[in-house]
PDB file of C-alpha atoms and ligand atoms in Angstrom:
ATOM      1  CA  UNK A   1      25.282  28.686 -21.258  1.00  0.00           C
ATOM      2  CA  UNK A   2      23.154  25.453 -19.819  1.00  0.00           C
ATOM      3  CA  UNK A   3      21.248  23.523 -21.712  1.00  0.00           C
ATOM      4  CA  UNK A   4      17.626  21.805 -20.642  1.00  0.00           C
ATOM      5  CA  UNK A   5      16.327  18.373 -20.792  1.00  0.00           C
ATOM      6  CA  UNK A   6      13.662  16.210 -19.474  1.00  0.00           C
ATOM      7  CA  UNK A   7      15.065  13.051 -17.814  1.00  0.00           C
ATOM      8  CA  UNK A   8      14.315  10.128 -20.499  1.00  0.00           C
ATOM      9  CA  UNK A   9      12.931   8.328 -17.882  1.00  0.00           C
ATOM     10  CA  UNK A  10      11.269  10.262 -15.125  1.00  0.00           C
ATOM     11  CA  UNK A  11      10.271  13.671 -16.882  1.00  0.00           C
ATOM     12  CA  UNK A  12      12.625  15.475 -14.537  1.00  0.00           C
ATOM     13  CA  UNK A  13      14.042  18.539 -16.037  1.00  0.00           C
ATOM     14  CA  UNK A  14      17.991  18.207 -15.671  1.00  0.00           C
ATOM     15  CA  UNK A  15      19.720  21.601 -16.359  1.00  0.00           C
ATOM     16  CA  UNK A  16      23.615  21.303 -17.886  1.00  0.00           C
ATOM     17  CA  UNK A  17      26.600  23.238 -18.739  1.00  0.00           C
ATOM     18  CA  UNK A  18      26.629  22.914 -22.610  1.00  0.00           C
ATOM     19  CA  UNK A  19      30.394  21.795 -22.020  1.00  0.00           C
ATOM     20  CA  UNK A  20      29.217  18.301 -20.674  1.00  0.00           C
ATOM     21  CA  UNK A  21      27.602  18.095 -24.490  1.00  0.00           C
ATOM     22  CA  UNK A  22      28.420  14.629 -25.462  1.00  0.00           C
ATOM     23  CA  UNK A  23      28.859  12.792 -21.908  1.00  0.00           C
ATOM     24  CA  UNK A  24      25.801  10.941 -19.598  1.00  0.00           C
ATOM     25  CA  UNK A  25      24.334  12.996 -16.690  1.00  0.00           C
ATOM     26  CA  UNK A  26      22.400  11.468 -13.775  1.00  0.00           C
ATOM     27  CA  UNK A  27      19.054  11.950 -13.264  1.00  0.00           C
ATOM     28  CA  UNK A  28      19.250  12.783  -9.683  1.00  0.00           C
ATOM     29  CA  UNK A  29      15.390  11.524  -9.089  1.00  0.00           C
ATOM     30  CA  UNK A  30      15.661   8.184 -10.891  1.00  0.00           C
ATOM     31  CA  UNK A  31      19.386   7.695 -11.438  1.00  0.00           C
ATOM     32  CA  UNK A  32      19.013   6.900 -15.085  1.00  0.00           C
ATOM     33  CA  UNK A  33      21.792   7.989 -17.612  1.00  0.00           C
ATOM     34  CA  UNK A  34      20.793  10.980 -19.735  1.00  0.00           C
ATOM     35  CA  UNK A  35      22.849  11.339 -23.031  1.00  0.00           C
ATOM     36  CA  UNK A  36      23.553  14.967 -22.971  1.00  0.00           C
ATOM     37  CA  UNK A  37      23.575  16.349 -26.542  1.00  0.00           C
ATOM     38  CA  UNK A  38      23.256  19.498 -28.354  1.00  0.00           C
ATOM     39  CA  UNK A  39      19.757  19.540 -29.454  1.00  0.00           C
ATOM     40  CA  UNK A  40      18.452  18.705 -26.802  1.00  0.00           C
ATOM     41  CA  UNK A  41      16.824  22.512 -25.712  1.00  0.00           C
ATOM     42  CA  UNK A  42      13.629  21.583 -23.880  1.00  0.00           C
ATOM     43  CA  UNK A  43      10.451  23.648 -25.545  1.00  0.00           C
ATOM     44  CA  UNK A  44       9.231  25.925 -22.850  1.00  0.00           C
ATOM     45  CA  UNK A  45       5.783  25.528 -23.315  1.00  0.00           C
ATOM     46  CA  UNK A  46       5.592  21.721 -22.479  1.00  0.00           C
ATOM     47  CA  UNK A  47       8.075  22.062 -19.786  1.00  0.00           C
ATOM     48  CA  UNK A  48       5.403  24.736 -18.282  1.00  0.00           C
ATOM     49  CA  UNK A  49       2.718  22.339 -18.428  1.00  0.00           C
ATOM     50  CA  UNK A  50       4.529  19.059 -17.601  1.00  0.00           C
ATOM     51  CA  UNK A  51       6.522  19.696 -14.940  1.00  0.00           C
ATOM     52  CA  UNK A  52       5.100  22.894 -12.882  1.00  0.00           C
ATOM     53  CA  UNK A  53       6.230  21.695  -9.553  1.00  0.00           C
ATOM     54  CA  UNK A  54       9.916  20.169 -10.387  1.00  0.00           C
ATOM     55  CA  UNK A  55      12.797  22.041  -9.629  1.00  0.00           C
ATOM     56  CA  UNK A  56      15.179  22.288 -12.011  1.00  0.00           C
ATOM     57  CA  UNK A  57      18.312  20.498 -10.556  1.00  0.00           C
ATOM     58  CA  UNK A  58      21.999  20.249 -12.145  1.00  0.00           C
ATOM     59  CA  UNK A  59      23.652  17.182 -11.394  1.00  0.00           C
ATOM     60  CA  UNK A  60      27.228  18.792 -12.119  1.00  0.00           C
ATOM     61  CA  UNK A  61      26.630  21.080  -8.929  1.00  0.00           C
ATOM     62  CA  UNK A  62      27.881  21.051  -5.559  1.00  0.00           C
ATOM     63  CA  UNK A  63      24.478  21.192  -4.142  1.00  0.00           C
ATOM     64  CA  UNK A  64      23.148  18.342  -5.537  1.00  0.00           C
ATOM     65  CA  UNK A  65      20.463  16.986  -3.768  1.00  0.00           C
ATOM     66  CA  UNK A  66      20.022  13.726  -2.213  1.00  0.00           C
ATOM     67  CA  UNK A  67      17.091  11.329  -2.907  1.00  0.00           C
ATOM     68  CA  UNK A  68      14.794  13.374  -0.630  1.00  0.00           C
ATOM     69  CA  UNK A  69      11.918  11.555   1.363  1.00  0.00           C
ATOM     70  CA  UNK A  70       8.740  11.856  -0.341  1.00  0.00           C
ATOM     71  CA  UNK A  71       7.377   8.710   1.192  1.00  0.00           C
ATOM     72  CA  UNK A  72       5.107   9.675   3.865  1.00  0.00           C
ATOM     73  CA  UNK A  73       3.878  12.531   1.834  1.00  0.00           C
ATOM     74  CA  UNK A  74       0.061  12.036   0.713  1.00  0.00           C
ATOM     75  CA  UNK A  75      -0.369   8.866   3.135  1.00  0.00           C
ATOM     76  CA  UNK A  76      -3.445   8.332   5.284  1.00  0.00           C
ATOM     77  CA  UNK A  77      -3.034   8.539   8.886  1.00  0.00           C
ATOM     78  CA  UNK A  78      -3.629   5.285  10.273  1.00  0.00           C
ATOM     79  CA  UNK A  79      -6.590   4.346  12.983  1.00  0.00           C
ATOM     80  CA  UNK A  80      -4.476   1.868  15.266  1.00  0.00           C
ATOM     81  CA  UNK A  81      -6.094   3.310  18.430  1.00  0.00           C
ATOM     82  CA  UNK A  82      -9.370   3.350  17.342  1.00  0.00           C
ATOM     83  CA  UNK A  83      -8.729  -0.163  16.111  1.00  0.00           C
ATOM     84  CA  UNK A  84      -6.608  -1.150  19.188  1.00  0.00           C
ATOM     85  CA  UNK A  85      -9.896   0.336  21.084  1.00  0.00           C
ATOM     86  CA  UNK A  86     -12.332  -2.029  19.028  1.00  0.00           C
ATOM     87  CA  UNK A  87     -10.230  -4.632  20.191  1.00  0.00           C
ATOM     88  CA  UNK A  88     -10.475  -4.300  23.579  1.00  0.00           C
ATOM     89  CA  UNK A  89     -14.193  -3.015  23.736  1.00  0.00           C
ATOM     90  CA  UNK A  90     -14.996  -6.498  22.302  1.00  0.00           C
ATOM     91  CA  UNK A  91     -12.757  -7.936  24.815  1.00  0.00           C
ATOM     92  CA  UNK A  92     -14.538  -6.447  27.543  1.00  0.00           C
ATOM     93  CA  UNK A  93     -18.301  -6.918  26.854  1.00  0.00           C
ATOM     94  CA  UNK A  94     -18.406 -11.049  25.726  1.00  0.00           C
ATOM     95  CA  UNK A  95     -21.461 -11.678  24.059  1.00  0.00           C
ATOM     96  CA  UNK A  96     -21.211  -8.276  22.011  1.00  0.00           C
ATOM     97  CA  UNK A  97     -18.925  -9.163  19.133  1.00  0.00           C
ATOM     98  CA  UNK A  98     -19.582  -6.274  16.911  1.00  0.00           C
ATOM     99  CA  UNK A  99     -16.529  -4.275  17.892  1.00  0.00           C
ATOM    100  CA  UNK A 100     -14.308  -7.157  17.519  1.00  0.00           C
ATOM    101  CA  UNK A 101     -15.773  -7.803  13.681  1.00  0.00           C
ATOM    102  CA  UNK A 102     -15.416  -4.710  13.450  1.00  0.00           C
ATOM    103  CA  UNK A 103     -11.847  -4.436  14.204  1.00  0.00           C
ATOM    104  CA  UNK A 104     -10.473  -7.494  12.913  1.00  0.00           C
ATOM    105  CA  UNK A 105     -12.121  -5.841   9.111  1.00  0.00           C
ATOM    106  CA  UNK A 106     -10.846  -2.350   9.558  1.00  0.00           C
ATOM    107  CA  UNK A 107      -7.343  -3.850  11.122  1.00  0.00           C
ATOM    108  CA  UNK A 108      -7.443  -5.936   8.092  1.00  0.00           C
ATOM    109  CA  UNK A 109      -7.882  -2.951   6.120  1.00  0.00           C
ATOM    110  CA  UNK A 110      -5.537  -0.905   7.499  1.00  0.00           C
ATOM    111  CA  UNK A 111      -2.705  -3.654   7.246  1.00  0.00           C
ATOM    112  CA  UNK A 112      -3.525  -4.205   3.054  1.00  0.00           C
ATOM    113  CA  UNK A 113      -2.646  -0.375   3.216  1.00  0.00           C
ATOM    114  CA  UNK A 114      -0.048  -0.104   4.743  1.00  0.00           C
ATOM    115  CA  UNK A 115       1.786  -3.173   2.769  1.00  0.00           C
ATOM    116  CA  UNK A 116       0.926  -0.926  -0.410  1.00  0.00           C
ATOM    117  CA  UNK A 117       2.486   2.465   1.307  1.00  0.00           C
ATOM    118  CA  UNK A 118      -0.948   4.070   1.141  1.00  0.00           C
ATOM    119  CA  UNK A 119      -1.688   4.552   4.905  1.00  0.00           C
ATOM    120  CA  UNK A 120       1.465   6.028   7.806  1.00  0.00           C
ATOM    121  CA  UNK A 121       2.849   2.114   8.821  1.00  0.00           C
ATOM    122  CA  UNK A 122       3.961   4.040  12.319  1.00  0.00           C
ATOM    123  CA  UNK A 123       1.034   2.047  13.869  1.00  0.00           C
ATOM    124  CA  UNK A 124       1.078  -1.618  11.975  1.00  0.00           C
ATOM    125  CA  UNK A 125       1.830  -3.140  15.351  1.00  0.00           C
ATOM    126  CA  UNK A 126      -1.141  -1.036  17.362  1.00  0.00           C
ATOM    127  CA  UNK A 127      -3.192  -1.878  14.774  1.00  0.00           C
ATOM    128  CA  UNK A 128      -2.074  -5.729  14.512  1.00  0.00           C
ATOM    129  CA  UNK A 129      -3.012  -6.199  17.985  1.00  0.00           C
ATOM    130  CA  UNK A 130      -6.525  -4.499  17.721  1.00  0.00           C
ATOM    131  CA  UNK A 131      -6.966  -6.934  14.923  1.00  0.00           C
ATOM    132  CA  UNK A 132      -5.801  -9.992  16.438  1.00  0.00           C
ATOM    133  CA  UNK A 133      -8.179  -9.502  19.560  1.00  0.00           C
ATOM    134  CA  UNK A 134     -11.186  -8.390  17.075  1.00  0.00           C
ATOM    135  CA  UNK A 135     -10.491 -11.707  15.079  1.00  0.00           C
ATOM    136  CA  UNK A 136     -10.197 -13.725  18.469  1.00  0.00           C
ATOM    137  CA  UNK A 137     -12.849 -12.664  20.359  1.00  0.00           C
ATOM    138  CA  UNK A 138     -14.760 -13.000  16.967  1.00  0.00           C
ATOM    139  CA  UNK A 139     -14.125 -16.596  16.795  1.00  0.00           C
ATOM    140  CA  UNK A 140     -14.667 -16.962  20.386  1.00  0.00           C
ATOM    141  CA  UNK A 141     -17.942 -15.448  20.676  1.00  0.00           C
ATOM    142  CA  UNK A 142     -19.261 -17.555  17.394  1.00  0.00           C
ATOM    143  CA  UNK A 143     -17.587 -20.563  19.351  1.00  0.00           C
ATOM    144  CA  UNK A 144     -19.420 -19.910  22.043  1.00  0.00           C
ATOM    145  CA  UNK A 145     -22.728 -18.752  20.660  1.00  0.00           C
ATOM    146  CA  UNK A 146     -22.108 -22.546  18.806  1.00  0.00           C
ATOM    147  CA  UNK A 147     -21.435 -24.253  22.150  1.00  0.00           C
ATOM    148  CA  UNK A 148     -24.561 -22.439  24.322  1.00  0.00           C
ATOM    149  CA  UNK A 149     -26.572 -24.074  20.949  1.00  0.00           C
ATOM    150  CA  UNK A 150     -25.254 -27.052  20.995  1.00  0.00           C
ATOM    151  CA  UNK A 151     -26.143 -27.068  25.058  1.00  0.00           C
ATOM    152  CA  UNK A 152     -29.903 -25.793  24.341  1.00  0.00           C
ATOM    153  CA  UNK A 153     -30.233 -28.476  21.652  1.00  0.00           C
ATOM    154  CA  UNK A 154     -29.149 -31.284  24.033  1.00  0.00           C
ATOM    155  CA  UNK A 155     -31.121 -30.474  27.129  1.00  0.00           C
ATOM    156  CA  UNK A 156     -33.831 -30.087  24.607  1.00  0.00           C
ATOM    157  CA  UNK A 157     -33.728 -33.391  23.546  1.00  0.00           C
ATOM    158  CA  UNK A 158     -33.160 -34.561  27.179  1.00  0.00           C
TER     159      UNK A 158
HETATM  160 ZN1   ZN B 201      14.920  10.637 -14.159  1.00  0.00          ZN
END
Protein backbone atom coordinates (compact mmCIF):
# COMPACT_ATOMS: atom_id res chain seq x y z
CA UNK A 1 0.00 0.00 0.00
CA UNK A 2 1.38 3.80 -0.84
CA UNK A 3 0.97 6.39 1.18
CA UNK A 4 0.22 10.31 0.06
CA UNK A 5 1.79 13.52 0.92
CA UNK A 6 2.04 17.02 -0.17
CA UNK A 7 5.67 18.11 -0.70
CA UNK A 8 6.47 20.42 2.52
CA UNK A 9 7.66 22.80 0.29
CA UNK A 10 6.06 22.96 -3.10
CA UNK A 11 2.47 21.39 -2.49
CA UNK A 12 3.39 18.58 -4.84
CA UNK A 13 1.66 15.42 -4.00
CA UNK A 14 4.51 12.67 -3.66
CA UNK A 15 2.99 9.11 -3.64
CA UNK A 16 5.21 6.27 -1.50
CA UNK A 17 5.47 2.70 -0.75
CA UNK A 18 4.55 2.66 3.03
CA UNK A 19 7.92 0.57 3.34
CA UNK A 20 10.06 3.81 2.81
CA UNK A 21 8.03 4.94 6.25
CA UNK A 22 10.72 6.52 8.22
CA UNK A 23 13.38 7.60 5.39
CA UNK A 24 13.45 11.25 3.22
CA UNK A 25 11.94 11.20 -0.32
CA UNK A 26 12.67 13.83 -2.99
CA UNK A 27 10.36 16.08 -4.12
CA UNK A 28 10.97 15.60 -7.72
CA UNK A 29 9.59 19.38 -8.54
CA UNK A 30 11.60 21.24 -5.90
CA UNK A 31 14.15 18.70 -4.68
CA UNK A 32 13.38 19.29 -1.05
CA UNK A 33 13.61 16.32 1.49
CA UNK A 34 10.20 15.01 2.56
CA UNK A 35 10.26 13.02 5.92
CA UNK A 36 8.14 10.13 5.01
CA UNK A 37 6.10 9.01 8.04
CA UNK A 38 3.11 7.09 8.88
CA UNK A 39 0.53 9.65 9.38
CA UNK A 40 1.09 11.34 6.88
CA UNK A 41 -2.32 10.16 4.58
CA UNK A 42 -3.14 13.29 2.59
CA UNK A 43 -7.12 14.25 3.13
CA UNK A 44 -8.71 13.85 -0.22
CA UNK A 45 -10.75 16.69 -0.21
CA UNK A 46 -7.92 19.37 -0.02
CA UNK A 47 -5.77 17.42 -2.29
CA UNK A 48 -8.92 17.80 -4.84
CA UNK A 49 -8.96 21.38 -4.48
CA UNK A 50 -5.23 22.19 -4.12
CA UNK A 51 -3.61 20.43 -6.51
CA UNK A 52 -6.17 19.54 -9.54
CA UNK A 53 -3.60 19.66 -12.22
CA UNK A 54 -0.42 17.82 -10.45
CA UNK A 55 0.30 14.46 -11.22
CA UNK A 56 0.92 12.36 -8.66
CA UNK A 57 4.62 11.24 -9.08
CA UNK A 58 6.66 8.51 -6.94
CA UNK A 59 10.12 9.30 -6.58
CA UNK A 60 11.03 5.50 -5.77
CA UNK A 61 9.98 4.66 -9.50
CA UNK A 62 11.81 3.93 -12.51
CA UNK A 63 9.98 6.50 -14.42
CA UNK A 64 10.74 9.28 -12.54
CA UNK A 65 10.53 12.30 -14.28
CA UNK A 66 13.04 14.84 -14.96
CA UNK A 67 12.68 18.58 -14.11
CA UNK A 68 10.45 19.12 -17.18
CA UNK A 69 10.52 22.60 -19.03
CA UNK A 70 7.77 24.71 -17.98
CA UNK A 71 9.61 27.88 -18.82
CA UNK A 72 8.29 29.13 -21.97
CA UNK A 73 4.86 28.08 -20.98
CA UNK A 74 2.45 31.23 -20.37
CA UNK A 75 5.16 33.76 -21.90
CA UNK A 76 4.24 36.56 -24.28
CA UNK A 77 5.44 36.33 -27.70
CA UNK A 78 7.79 38.98 -28.24
CA UNK A 79 7.40 41.99 -31.03
CA UNK A 80 11.19 42.14 -32.22
CA UNK A 81 10.09 42.61 -35.86
CA UNK A 82 7.66 45.00 -35.34
CA UNK A 83 10.19 46.73 -33.14
CA UNK A 84 13.17 45.95 -35.48
CA UNK A 85 10.59 47.58 -38.18
CA UNK A 86 10.11 50.84 -35.97
CA UNK A 87 13.65 51.01 -36.06
CA UNK A 88 14.28 51.18 -39.41
CA UNK A 89 11.05 53.17 -40.48
CA UNK A 90 12.58 55.96 -38.31
CA UNK A 91 15.79 55.35 -39.98
CA UNK A 92 14.42 55.89 -43.24
CA UNK A 93 12.16 59.01 -43.04
CA UNK A 94 14.69 61.71 -40.89
CA UNK A 95 12.69 64.33 -39.60
CA UNK A 96 9.81 61.81 -38.52
CA UNK A 97 11.03 60.48 -35.19
CA UNK A 98 7.89 58.97 -33.95
CA UNK A 99 8.70 55.41 -34.94
CA UNK A 100 12.05 55.59 -33.48
CA UNK A 101 10.42 56.89 -29.88
CA UNK A 102 8.38 54.59 -30.43
CA UNK A 103 10.68 51.76 -30.67
CA UNK A 104 13.33 52.63 -28.41
CA UNK A 105 9.97 52.58 -25.49
CA UNK A 106 8.43 49.37 -26.65
CA UNK A 107 12.19 47.78 -27.20
CA UNK A 108 12.70 49.04 -23.77
CA UNK A 109 9.70 47.31 -22.76
CA UNK A 110 10.15 44.29 -24.25
CA UNK A 111 13.83 43.92 -22.84
CA UNK A 112 12.43 44.65 -18.84
CA UNK A 113 10.32 41.50 -19.87
CA UNK A 114 12.23 39.45 -21.00
CA UNK A 115 14.99 39.94 -18.02
CA UNK A 116 11.88 38.94 -15.72
CA UNK A 117 10.98 35.65 -18.02
CA UNK A 118 7.61 37.20 -18.82
CA UNK A 119 7.93 37.67 -22.64
CA UNK A 120 9.76 34.49 -25.31
CA UNK A 121 13.72 36.05 -25.02
CA UNK A 122 14.11 34.16 -28.69
CA UNK A 123 14.14 37.77 -30.09
CA UNK A 124 16.21 40.01 -27.30
CA UNK A 125 18.78 40.63 -30.00
CA UNK A 126 16.01 41.63 -32.93
CA UNK A 127 14.52 43.57 -30.56
CA UNK A 128 17.89 45.22 -29.11
CA UNK A 129 18.68 46.44 -32.44
CA UNK A 130 15.16 47.98 -33.18
CA UNK A 131 15.77 49.73 -29.94
CA UNK A 132 19.14 50.93 -30.39
CA UNK A 133 18.22 52.59 -33.85
CA UNK A 134 14.77 54.00 -32.25
CA UNK A 135 16.97 55.51 -29.36
CA UNK A 136 19.62 56.80 -32.00
CA UNK A 137 17.75 58.23 -34.49
CA UNK A 138 15.75 59.70 -31.47
CA UNK A 139 18.66 61.55 -30.25
CA UNK A 140 19.66 62.41 -33.66
CA UNK A 141 16.59 63.92 -34.84
CA UNK A 142 16.26 66.09 -31.36
CA UNK A 143 20.05 66.90 -32.16
CA UNK A 144 19.24 68.02 -35.18
CA UNK A 145 15.90 69.69 -34.68
CA UNK A 146 18.43 71.58 -31.82
CA UNK A 147 21.08 72.38 -34.44
CA UNK A 148 18.46 73.69 -37.47
CA UNK A 149 17.33 76.08 -34.14
CA UNK A 150 20.30 77.02 -33.19
CA UNK A 151 20.97 77.95 -37.18
CA UNK A 152 17.46 79.92 -37.42
CA UNK A 153 18.35 81.76 -34.20
CA UNK A 154 21.75 82.91 -35.55
CA UNK A 155 20.85 84.05 -39.02
CA UNK A 156 18.10 85.71 -37.14
CA UNK A 157 20.20 87.71 -35.23
CA UNK A 158 22.48 88.26 -38.29
ZN1 LIG B 1 8.40 20.01 -3.56
Amino acid sequence: MAIQFPCTHCKTILRIEERHIGKQARCPQCQTLNLVMENMQFPENESEREAPTTPILNPYSSDFPTTSSTSTRNQQPHRAGLILALGIASLACNFCFIPGILAWILGKQDMRKMDQGVMDSEGRAMTQVGMIMGMVITLLCILSLAAWLLLMIALAVV
